[in-house]
mmCIF file of C-alpha atoms and ligand atoms in Angstrom:
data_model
loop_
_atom_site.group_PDB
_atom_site.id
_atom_site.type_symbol
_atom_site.label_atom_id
_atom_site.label_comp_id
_atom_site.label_asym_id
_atom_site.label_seq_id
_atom_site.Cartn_x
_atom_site.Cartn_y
_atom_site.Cartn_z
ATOM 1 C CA UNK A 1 13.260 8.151 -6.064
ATOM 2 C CA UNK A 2 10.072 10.039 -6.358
ATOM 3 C CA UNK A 3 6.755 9.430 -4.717
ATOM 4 C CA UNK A 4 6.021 7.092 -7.872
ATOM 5 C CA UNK A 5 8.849 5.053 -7.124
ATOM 6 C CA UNK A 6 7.960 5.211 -3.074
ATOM 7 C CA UNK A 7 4.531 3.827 -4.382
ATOM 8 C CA UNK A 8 5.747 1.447 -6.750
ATOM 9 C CA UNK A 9 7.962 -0.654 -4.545
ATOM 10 C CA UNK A 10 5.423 -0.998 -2.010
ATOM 11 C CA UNK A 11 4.656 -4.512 -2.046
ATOM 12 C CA UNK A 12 7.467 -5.774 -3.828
ATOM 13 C CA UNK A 13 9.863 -4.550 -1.399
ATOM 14 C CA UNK A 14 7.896 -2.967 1.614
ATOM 15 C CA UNK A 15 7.341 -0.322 3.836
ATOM 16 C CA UNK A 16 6.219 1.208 6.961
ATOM 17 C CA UNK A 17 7.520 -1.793 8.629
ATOM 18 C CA UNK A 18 6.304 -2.217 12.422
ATOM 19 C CA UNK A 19 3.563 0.114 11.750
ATOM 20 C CA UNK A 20 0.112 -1.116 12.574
ATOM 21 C CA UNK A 21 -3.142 0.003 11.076
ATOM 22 C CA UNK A 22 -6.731 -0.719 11.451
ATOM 23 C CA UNK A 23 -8.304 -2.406 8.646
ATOM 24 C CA UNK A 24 -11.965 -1.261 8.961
ATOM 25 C CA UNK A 25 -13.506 0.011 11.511
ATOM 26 C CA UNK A 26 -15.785 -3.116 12.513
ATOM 27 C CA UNK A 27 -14.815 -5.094 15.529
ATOM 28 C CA UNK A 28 -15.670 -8.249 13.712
ATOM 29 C CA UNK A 29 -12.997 -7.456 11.160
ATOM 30 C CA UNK A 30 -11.323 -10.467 11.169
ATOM 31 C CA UNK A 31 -7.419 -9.212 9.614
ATOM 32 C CA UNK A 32 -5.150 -6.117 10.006
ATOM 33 C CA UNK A 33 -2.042 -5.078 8.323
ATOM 34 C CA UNK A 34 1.317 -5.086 10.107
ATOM 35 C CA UNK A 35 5.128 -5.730 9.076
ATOM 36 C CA UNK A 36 5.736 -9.197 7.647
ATOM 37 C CA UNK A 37 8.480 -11.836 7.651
ATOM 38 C CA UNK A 38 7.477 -12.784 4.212
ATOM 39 C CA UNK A 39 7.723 -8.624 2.894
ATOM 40 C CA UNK A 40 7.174 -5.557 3.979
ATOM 41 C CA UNK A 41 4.020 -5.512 5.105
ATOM 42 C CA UNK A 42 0.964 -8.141 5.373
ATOM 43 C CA UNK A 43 -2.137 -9.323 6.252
ATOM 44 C CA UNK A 44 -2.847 -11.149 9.520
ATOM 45 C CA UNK A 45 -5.976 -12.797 10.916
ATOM 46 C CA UNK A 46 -7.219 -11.600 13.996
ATOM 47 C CA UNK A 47 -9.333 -14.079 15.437
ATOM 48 C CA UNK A 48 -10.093 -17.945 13.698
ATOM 49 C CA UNK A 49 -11.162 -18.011 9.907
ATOM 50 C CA UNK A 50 -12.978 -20.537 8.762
ATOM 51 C CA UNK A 51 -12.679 -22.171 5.419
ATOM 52 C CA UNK A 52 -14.291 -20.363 2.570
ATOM 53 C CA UNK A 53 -15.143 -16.665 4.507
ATOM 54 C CA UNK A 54 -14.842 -13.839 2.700
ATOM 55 C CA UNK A 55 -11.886 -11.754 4.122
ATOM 56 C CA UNK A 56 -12.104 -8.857 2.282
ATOM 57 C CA UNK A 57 -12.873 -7.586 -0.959
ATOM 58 C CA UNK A 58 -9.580 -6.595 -3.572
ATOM 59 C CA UNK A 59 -11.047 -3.117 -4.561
ATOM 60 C CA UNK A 60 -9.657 -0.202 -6.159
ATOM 61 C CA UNK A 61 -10.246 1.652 -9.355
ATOM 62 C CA UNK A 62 -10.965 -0.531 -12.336
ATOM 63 C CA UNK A 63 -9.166 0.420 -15.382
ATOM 64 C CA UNK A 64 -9.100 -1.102 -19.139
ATOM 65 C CA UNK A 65 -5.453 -0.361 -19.576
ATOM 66 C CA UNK A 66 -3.043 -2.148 -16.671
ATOM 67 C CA UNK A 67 0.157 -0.360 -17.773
ATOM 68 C CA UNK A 68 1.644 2.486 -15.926
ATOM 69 C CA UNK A 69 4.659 3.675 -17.447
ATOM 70 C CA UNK A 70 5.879 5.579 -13.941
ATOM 71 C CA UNK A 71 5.061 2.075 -12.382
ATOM 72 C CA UNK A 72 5.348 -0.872 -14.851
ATOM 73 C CA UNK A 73 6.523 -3.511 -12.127
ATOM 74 C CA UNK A 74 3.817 -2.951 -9.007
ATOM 75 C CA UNK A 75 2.384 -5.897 -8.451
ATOM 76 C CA UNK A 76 -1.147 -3.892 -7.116
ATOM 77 C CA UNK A 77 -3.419 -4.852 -10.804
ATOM 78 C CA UNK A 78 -5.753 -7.454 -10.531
ATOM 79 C CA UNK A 79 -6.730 -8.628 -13.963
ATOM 80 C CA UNK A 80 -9.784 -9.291 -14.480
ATOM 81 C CA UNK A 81 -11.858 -12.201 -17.075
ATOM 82 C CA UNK A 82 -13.087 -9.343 -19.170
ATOM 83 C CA UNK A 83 -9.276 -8.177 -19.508
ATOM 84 C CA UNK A 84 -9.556 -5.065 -17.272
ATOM 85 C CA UNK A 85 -8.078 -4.653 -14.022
ATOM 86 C CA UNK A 86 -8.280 -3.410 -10.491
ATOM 87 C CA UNK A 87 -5.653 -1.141 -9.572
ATOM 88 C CA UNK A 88 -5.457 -1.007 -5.341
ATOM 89 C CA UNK A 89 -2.818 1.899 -5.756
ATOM 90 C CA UNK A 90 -6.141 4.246 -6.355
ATOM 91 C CA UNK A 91 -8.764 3.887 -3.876
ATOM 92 C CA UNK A 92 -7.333 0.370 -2.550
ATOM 93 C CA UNK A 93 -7.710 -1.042 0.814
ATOM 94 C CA UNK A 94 -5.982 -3.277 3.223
ATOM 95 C CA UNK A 95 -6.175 -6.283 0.952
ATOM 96 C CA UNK A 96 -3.641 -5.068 -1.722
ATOM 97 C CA UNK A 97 -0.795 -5.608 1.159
ATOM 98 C CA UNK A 98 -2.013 -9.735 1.176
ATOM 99 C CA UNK A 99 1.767 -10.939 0.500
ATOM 100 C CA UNK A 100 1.829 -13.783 -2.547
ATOM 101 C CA UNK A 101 2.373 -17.635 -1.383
ATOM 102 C CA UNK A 102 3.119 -20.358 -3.551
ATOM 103 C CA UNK A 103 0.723 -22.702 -1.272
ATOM 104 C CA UNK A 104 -1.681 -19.657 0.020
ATOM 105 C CA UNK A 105 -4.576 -20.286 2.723
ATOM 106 C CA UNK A 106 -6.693 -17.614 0.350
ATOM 107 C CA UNK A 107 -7.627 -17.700 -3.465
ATOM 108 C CA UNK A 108 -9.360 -14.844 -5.123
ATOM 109 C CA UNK A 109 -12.659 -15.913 -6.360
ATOM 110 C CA UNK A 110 -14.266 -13.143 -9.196
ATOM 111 C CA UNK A 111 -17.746 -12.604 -9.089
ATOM 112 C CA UNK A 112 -19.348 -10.394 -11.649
ATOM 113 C CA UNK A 113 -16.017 -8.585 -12.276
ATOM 114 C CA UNK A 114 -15.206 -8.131 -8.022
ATOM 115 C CA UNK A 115 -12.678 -9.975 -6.765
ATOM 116 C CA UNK A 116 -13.156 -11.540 -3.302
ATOM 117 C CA UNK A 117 -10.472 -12.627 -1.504
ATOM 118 C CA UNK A 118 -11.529 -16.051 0.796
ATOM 119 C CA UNK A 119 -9.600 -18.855 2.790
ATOM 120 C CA UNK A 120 -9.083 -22.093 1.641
ATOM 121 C CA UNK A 121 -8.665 -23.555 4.791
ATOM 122 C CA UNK A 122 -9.230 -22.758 8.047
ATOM 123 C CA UNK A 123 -6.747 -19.923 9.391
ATOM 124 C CA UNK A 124 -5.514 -19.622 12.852
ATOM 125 C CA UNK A 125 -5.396 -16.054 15.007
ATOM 126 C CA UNK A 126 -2.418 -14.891 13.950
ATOM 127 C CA UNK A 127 -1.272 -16.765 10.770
ATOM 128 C CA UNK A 128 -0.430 -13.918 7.532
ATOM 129 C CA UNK A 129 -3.052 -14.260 4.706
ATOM 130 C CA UNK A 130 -1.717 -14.821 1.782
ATOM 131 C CA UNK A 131 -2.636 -15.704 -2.128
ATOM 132 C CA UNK A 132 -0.916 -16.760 -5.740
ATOM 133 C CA UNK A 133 -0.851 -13.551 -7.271
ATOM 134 C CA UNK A 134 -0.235 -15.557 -10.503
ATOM 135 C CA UNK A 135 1.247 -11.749 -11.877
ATOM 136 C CA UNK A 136 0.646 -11.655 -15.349
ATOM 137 C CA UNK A 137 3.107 -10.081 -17.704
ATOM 138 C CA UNK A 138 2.813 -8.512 -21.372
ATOM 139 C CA UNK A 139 6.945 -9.625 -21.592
ATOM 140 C CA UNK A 140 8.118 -13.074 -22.759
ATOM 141 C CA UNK A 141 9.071 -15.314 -20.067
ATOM 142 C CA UNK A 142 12.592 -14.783 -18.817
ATOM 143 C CA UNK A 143 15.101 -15.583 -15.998
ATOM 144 C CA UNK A 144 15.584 -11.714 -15.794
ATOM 145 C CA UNK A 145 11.344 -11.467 -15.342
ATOM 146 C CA UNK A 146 11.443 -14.177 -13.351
ATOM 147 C CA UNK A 147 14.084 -12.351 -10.771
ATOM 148 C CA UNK A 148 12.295 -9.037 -11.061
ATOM 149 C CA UNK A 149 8.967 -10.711 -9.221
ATOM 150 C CA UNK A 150 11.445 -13.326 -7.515
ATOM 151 C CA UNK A 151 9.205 -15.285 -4.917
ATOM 152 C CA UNK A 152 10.616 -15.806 -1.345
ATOM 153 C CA UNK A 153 7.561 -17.112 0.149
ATOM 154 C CA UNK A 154 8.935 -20.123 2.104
ATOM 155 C CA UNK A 155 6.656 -22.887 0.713
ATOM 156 C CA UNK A 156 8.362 -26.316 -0.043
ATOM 157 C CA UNK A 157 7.494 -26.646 -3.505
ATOM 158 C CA UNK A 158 7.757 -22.546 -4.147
ATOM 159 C CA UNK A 159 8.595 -21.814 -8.159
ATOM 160 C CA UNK A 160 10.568 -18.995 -6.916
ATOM 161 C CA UNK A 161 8.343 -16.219 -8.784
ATOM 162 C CA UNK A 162 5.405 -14.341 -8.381
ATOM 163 C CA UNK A 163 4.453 -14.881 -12.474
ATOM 164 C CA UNK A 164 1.911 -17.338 -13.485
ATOM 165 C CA UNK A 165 3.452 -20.276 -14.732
ATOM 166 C CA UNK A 166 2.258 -20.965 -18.131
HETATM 167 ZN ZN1 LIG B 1 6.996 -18.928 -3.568
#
């Protein structure tokens, strides 16, 4: 395992757990990031979230080409409309550790090719954030894909992977 690896497995399998960091440094900032039940780590709210704020913005650098041969599986791209993507591992901030949820209190909502993340309903002080990643692949569907971004999210009616269904 090499610092690629390390990297790679970040939010598919975690890290860091029980350490706590600061998400910005504005008071007002309504999440921070600490160990999850879920995995590995996650996003929490910090005070009452209304339906339809803006948490935080899903930044990193934007790239035209989403695969990484020393990390084909992380689950840190965001594609984009226009068929590029964001990739949080470079330059990405607390929002790339928002854990998937097959019923999520956030959606992503893109807006001129930046990607916002905002609730969906109101969420309490305390609750984990999360969103359908909806991972898109470049492989055909498979029970082996399916395992490799297996979901464990809880939810009553969870397909039981991270993939978009399709
Ligand atoms: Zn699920």
């Amino acid at each position: 395992m090499g610092p690629d690896a390390a990297q790679r497995v970040g939010k598919i399998y975690g890290s860091n757990h029980g350490q706590f960091a600061p998400v910005t440094s504005s008071l007002d900032s309504p999440i921070w990031v600490h160990s999850s039940a879920v995995h590995g780590q996650g996003v929490f709210a910090t005070r009452h979230i209304a339906a339809g704020e803006t948490v935080i913005e899903y930044v990193g650098e934007v790239a035209r080409h989403p695969h990484d041969a020393a990390n084909p599986d992380h689950t840190f791209y965001f594609h984009l409309d226009d068929g590029r993507v964001i990739d949080a591992l470079a330059h990405g901030n607390a929002s790339k550790w928002i854990n998937h949820s097959c019923r999520p209190n956030c959606v992503p909502d893109e807006v001129q090719g930046r990607i916002f993340i905002q609730t969906r309903r109101p969420v309490f002080k305390g609750e984990e954030l999360t969103f359908d990643y909806g991972l898109f692949s470049d492989e055909p569907m498979s029970e082996a894909l399916k395992a490799r971004y297996a979901c464990r999210c809880g939810a009553k009616k969870c397909r039981g992977t991270m993939l978009a269904s399709r």
